[in-house]
CSV table of C-alpha atoms in Angstrom, one decimal:
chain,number,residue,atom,x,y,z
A,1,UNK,CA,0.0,0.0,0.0
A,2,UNK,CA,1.4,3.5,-1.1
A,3,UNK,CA,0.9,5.8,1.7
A,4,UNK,CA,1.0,9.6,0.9
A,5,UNK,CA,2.1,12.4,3.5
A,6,UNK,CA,0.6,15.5,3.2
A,7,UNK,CA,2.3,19.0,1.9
A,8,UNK,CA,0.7,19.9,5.6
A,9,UNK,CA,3.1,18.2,7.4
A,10,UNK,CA,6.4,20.3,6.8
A,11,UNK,CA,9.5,22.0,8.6
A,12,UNK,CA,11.7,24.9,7.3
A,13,UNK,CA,15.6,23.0,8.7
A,14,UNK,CA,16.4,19.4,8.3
A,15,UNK,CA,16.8,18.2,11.8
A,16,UNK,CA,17.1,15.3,14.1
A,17,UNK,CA,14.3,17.5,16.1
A,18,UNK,CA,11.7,17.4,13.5
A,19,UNK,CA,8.3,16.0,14.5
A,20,UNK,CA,7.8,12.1,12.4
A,21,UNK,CA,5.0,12.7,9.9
A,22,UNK,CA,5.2,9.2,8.5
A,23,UNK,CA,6.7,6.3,9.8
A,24,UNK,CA,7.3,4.2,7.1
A,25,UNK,CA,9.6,0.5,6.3
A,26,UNK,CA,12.2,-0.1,4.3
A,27,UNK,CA,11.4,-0.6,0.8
A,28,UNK,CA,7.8,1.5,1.1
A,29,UNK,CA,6.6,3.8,-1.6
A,30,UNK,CA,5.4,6.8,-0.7
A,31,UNK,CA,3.8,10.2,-2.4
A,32,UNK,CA,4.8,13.2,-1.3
A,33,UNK,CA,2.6,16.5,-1.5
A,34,UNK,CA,4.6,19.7,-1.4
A,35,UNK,CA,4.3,23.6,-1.5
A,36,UNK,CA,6.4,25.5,-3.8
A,37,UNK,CA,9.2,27.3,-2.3
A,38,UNK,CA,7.5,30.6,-1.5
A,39,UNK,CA,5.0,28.2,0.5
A,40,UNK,CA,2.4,29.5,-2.3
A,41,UNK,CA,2.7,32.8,-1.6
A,42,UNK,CA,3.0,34.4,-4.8
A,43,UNK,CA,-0.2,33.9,-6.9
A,44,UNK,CA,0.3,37.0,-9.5
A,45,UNK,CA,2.8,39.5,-10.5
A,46,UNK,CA,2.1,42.3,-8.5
A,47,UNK,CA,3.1,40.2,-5.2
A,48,UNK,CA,5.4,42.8,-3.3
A,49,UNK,CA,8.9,41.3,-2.2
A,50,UNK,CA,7.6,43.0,1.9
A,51,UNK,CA,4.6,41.2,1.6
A,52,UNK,CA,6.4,38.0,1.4
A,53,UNK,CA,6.7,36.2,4.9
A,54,UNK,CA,10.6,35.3,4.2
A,55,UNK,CA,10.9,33.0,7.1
A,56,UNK,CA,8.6,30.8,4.6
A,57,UNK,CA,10.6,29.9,2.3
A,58,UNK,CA,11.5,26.2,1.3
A,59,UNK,CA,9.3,24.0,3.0
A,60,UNK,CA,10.1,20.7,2.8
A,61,UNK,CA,7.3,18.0,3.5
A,62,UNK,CA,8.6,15.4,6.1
A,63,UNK,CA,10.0,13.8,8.3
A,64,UNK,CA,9.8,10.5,7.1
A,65,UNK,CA,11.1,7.9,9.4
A,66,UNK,CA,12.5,5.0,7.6
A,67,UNK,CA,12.4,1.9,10.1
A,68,UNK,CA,16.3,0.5,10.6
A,69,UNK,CA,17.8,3.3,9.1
A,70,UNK,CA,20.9,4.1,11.3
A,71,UNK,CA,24.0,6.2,11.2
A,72,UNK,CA,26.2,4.8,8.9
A,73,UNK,CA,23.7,3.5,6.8
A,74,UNK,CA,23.0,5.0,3.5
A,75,UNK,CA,19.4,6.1,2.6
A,76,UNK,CA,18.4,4.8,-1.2
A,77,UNK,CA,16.0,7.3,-2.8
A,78,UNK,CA,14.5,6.5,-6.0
A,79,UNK,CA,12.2,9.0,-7.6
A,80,UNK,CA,9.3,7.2,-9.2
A,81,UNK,CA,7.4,9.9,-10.4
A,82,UNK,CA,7.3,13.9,-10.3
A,83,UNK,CA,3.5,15.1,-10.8
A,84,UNK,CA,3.3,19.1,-11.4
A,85,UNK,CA,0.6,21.9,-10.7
A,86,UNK,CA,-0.6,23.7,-13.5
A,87,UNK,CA,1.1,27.1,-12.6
A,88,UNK,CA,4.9,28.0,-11.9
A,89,UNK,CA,6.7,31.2,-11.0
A,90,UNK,CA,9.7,32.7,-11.1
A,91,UNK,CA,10.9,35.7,-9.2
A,92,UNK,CA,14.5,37.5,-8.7
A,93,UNK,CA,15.3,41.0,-7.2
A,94,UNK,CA,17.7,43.2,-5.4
A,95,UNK,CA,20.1,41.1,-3.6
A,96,UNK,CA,19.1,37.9,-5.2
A,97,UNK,CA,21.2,35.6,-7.2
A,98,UNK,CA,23.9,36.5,-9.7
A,99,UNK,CA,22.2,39.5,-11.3
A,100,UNK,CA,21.0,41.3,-7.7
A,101,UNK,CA,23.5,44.1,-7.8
A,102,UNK,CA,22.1,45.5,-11.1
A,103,UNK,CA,18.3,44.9,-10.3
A,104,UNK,CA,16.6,47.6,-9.3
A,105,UNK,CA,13.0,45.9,-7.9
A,106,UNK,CA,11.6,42.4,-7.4
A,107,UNK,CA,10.2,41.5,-9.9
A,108,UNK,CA,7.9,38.2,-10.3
A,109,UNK,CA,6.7,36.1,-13.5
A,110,UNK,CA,3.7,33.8,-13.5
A,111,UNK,CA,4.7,30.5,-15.6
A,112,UNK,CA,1.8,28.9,-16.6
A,113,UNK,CA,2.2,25.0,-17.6
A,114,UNK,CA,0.4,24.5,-21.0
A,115,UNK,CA,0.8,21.4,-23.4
A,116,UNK,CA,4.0,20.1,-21.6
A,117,UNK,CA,5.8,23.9,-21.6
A,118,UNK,CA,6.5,26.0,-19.1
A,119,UNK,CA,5.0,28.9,-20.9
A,120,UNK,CA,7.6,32.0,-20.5
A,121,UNK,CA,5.9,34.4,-22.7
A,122,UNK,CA,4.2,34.3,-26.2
A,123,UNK,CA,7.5,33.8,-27.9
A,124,UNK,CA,9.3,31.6,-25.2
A,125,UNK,CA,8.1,28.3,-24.6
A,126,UNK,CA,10.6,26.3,-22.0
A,127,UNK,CA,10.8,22.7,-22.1
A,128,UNK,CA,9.7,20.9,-18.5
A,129,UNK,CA,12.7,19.6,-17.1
A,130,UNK,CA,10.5,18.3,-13.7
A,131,UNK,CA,13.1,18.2,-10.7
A,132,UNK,CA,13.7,18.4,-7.2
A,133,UNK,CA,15.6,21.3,-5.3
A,134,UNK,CA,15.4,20.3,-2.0
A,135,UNK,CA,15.8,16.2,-0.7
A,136,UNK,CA,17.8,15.3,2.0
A,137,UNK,CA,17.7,13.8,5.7
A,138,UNK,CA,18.3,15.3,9.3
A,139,UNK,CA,22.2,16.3,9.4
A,140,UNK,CA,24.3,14.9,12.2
A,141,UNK,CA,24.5,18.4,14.2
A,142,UNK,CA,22.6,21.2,14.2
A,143,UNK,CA,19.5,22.5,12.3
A,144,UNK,CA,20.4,23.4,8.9
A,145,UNK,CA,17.7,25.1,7.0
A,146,UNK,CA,16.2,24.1,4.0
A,147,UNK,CA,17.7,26.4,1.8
A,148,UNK,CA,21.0,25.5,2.6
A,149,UNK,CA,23.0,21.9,0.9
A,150,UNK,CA,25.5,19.6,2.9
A,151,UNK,CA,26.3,16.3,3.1
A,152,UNK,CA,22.8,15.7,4.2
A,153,UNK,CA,21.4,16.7,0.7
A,154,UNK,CA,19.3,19.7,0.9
A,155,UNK,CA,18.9,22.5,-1.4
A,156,UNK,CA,21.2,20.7,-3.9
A,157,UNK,CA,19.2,22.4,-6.8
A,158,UNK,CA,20.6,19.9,-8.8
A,159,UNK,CA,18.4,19.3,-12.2
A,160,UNK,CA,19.7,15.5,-12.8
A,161,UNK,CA,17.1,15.1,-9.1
A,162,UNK,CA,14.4,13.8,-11.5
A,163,UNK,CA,12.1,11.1,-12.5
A,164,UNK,CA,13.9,7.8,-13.0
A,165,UNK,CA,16.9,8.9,-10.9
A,166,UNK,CA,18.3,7.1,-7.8
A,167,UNK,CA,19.8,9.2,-4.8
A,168,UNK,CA,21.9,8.1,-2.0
A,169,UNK,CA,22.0,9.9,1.3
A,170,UNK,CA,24.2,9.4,4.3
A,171,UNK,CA,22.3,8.3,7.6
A,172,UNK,CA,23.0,10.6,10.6
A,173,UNK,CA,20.0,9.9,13.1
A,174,UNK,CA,17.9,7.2,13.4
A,175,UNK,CA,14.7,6.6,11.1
A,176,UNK,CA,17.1,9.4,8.5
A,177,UNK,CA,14.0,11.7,9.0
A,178,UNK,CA,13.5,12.1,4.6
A,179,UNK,CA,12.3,15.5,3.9
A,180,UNK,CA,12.0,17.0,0.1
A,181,UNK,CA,10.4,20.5,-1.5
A,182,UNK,CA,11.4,23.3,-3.9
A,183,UNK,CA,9.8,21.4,-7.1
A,184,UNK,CA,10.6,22.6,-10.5
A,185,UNK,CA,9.1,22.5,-13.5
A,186,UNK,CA,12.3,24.3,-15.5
A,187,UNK,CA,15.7,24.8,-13.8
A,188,UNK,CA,19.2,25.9,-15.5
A,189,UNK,CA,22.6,24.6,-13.9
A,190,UNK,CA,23.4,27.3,-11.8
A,191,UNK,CA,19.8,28.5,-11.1
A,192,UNK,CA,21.4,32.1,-11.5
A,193,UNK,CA,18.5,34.3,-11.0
A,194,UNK,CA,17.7,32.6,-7.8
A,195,UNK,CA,14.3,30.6,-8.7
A,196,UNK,CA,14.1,27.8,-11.1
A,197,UNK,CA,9.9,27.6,-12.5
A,198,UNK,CA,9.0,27.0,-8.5
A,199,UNK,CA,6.0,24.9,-8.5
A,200,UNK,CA,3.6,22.7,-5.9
A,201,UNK,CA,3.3,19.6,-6.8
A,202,UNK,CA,4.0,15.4,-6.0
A,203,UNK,CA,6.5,13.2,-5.8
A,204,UNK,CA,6.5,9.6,-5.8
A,205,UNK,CA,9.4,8.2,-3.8
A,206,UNK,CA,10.9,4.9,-3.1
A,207,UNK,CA,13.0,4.5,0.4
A,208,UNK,CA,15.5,1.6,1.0
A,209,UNK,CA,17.9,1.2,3.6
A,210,UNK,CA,21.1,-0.1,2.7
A,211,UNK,CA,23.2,-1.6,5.5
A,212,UNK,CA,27.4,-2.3,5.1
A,213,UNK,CA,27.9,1.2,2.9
A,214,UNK,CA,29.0,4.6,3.9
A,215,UNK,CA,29.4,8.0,2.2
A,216,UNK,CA,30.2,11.1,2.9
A,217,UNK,CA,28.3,13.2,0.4
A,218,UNK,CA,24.5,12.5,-1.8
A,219,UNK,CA,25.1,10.4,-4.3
A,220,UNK,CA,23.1,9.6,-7.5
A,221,UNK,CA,22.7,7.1,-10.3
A,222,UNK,CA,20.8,7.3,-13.7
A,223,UNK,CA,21.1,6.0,-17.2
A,224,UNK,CA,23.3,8.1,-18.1
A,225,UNK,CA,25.9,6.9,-15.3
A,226,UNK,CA,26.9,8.3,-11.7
A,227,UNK,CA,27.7,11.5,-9.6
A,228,UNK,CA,28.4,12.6,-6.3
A,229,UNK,CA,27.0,15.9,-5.5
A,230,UNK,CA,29.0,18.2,-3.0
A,231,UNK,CA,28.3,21.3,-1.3
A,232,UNK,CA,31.1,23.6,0.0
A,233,UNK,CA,31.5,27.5,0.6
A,234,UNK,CA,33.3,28.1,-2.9
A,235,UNK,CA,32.4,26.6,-5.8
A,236,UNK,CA,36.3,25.5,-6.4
A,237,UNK,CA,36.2,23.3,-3.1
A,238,UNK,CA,32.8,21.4,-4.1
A,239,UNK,CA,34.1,20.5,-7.6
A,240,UNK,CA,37.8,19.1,-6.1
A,241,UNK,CA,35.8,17.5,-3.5
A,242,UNK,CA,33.9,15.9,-5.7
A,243,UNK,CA,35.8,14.6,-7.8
A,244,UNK,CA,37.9,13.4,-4.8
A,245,UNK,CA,35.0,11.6,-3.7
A,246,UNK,CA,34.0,9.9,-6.8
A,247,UNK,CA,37.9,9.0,-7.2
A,248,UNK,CA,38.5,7.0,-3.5
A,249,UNK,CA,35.4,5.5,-4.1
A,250,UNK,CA,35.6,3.5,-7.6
A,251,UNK,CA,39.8,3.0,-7.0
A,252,UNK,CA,39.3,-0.5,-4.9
A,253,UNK,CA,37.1,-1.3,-7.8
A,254,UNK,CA,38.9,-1.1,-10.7
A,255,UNK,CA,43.0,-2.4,-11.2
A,256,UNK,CA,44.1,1.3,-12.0
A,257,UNK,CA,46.6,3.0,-10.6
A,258,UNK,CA,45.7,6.5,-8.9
A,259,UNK,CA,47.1,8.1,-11.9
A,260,UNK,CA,46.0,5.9,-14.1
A,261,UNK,CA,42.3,6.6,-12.7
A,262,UNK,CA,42.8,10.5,-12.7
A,263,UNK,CA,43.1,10.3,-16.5
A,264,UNK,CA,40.4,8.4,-16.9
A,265,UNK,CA,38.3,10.9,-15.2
A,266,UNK,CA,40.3,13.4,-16.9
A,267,UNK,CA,39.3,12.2,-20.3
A,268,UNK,CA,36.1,11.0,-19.5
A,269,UNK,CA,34.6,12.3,-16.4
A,270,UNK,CA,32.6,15.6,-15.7
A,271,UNK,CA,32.6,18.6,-13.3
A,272,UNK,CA,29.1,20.7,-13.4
A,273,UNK,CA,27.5,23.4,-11.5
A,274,UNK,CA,24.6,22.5,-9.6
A,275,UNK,CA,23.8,26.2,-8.3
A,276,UNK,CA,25.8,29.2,-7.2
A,277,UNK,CA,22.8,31.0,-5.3
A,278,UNK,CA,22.8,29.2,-2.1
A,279,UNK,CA,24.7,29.6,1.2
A,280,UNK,CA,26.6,27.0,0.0
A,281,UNK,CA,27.4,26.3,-3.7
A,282,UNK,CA,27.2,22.9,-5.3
A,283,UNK,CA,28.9,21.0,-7.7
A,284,UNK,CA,28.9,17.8,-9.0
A,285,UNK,CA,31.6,15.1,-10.6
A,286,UNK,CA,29.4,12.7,-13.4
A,287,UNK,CA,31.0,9.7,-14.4
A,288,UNK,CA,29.8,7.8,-17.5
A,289,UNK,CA,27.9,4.5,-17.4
A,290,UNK,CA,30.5,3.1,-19.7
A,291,UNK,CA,33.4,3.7,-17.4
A,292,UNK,CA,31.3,1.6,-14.5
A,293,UNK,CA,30.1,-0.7,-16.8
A,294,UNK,CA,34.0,-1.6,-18.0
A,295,UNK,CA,35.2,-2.6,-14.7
A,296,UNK,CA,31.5,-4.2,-14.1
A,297,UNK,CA,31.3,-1.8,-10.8
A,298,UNK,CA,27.8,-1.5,-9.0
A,299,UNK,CA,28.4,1.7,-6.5
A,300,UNK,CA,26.1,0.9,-4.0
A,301,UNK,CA,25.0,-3.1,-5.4
């Protein structure tokens, strides 16, 4: 039975604090509602950026407790379906992303969904490009808002977070307390502007735990291959890390030498912005299906 939890139920910081909204076991399905980042507070363009409660922002529905899900485990997330609403809307200003310096006022666009497009004006017609800004679980410390990615996942804003895609999260508390939010229905790498096409919508997860592994950043698997997404305060330090990662962990697999692994990578592998809007800035290091598939490696089995 797939159980579904509510856009309702939601917190503003991944914590180990966060009141259980589902209790679910390993291997469940579950649908979860959500609110769109503003927590549906902007429903035309003349919304003012003061009469925007802006301690609202990025709700994620959650916590999902996921029975024998300990620390050191690693949280499988696959993303069975993303179901959008029929409106997006995108918003930047004075102070917000990339541009901020050189905008004058905030300024807010209603995206309406029509025929599969996010409809940008009569001329524009964005593809969808459904994805999910904001999945994680509790942190091992302290509180860390929603809008800001760590090793627990959060606001990754990571576009490859999308239908058909695996995630894997380290476990810091028990149950990993799953949270996710901040659905998009367009999003470019970098999300410069500071909003993607924010939009409410569902997602239909599956949660596994998987005992014997540890890591110390998200991973994710697709068709396409494998990355490891990492958040640090400059955008240099999350693509080394990265790639630092994704190197320690396929070595033991392969009979490569270190070196002879960095030029694999080097020829082979990719570094991409995830965005530079957030507290912290997140890159990620892709590797190729082929390259796993060649030394028959399964990352996580």
């Amino acid at each position: 039975m797939v159980q579904t939890l509510e856009k309702q139920q939601y917190f503003y910081a991944f914590s180990k604090e966060n009141k259980v909204g589902l209790r679910v076991p390993s291997g469940a399905q579950v649908v979860v509602e959500t609110f769109d980042c503003f927590q549906d507070q902007i429903q035309s363009t003349e919304t003012e950026f003061n009469s925007i409660d802006w301690n609202q922002i990025n709700p994620a529905t959650g916590a999902i407790f996921v029975e024998d899900a300990q620390p050191g485990d690693v949280l499988k997330v696959k993303i069975d379906n993303i179901e959008l609403g029929d409106s997006g809307v995108l918003a930047t200003g004075p102070g917000l992303g990339v541009m901020g310096h050189r905008i004058d006022e905030f300024t807010v666009k209603m995206v309406p969904i029509v025929d599969g497009k996010a409809v940008f004006n009569e001329r524009v017609k964005l593809p969808l490009n459904p994805m999910i800004g904001v999945i994680g679980v509790a942190p091992e410390g302290e509180p860390v808002p929603c809008g800001t990615p760590g090793a627990h996942g959060g606001n990754m804003d990571t576009k490859l977070i999308t239908t058909g895609a695996t995630l894997y999260f380290p476990v810091f508390q028990e149950g990993a307390l799953f949270g996710l939010g901040d659905l998009h229905a367009a999003m470019g790498d970098g999300e410069i502007g500071v909003s993607g096409v924010e939009i409410p919508g569902k997602v239909t997860v599956t949660l596994e735990v998987l005992k014997g592994k540890s890591i110390p950043f998200p991973f994710l698997e697709n068709e396409e291959g494998a990355a490891v997404i990492v958040s640090k305060e400059t955008l240099d330090e999350a693509a080394k890390t990265a790639v630092e990662i994704f190197v320690d962990t396929l070595l033991p697999h392969t009979d490569l030498t270190l070196a002879e692994l960095t030029m694999l990578f080097s020829a082979a592998g990719e570094v991409q912005v995830s965005q530079i809007v957030d507290p912290l800035l997140t890159a990620r290091f892709v590797v190729p299906k082929s390259i796993l598939e060649a030394y028959d490696v399964k990352l996580f089995g």
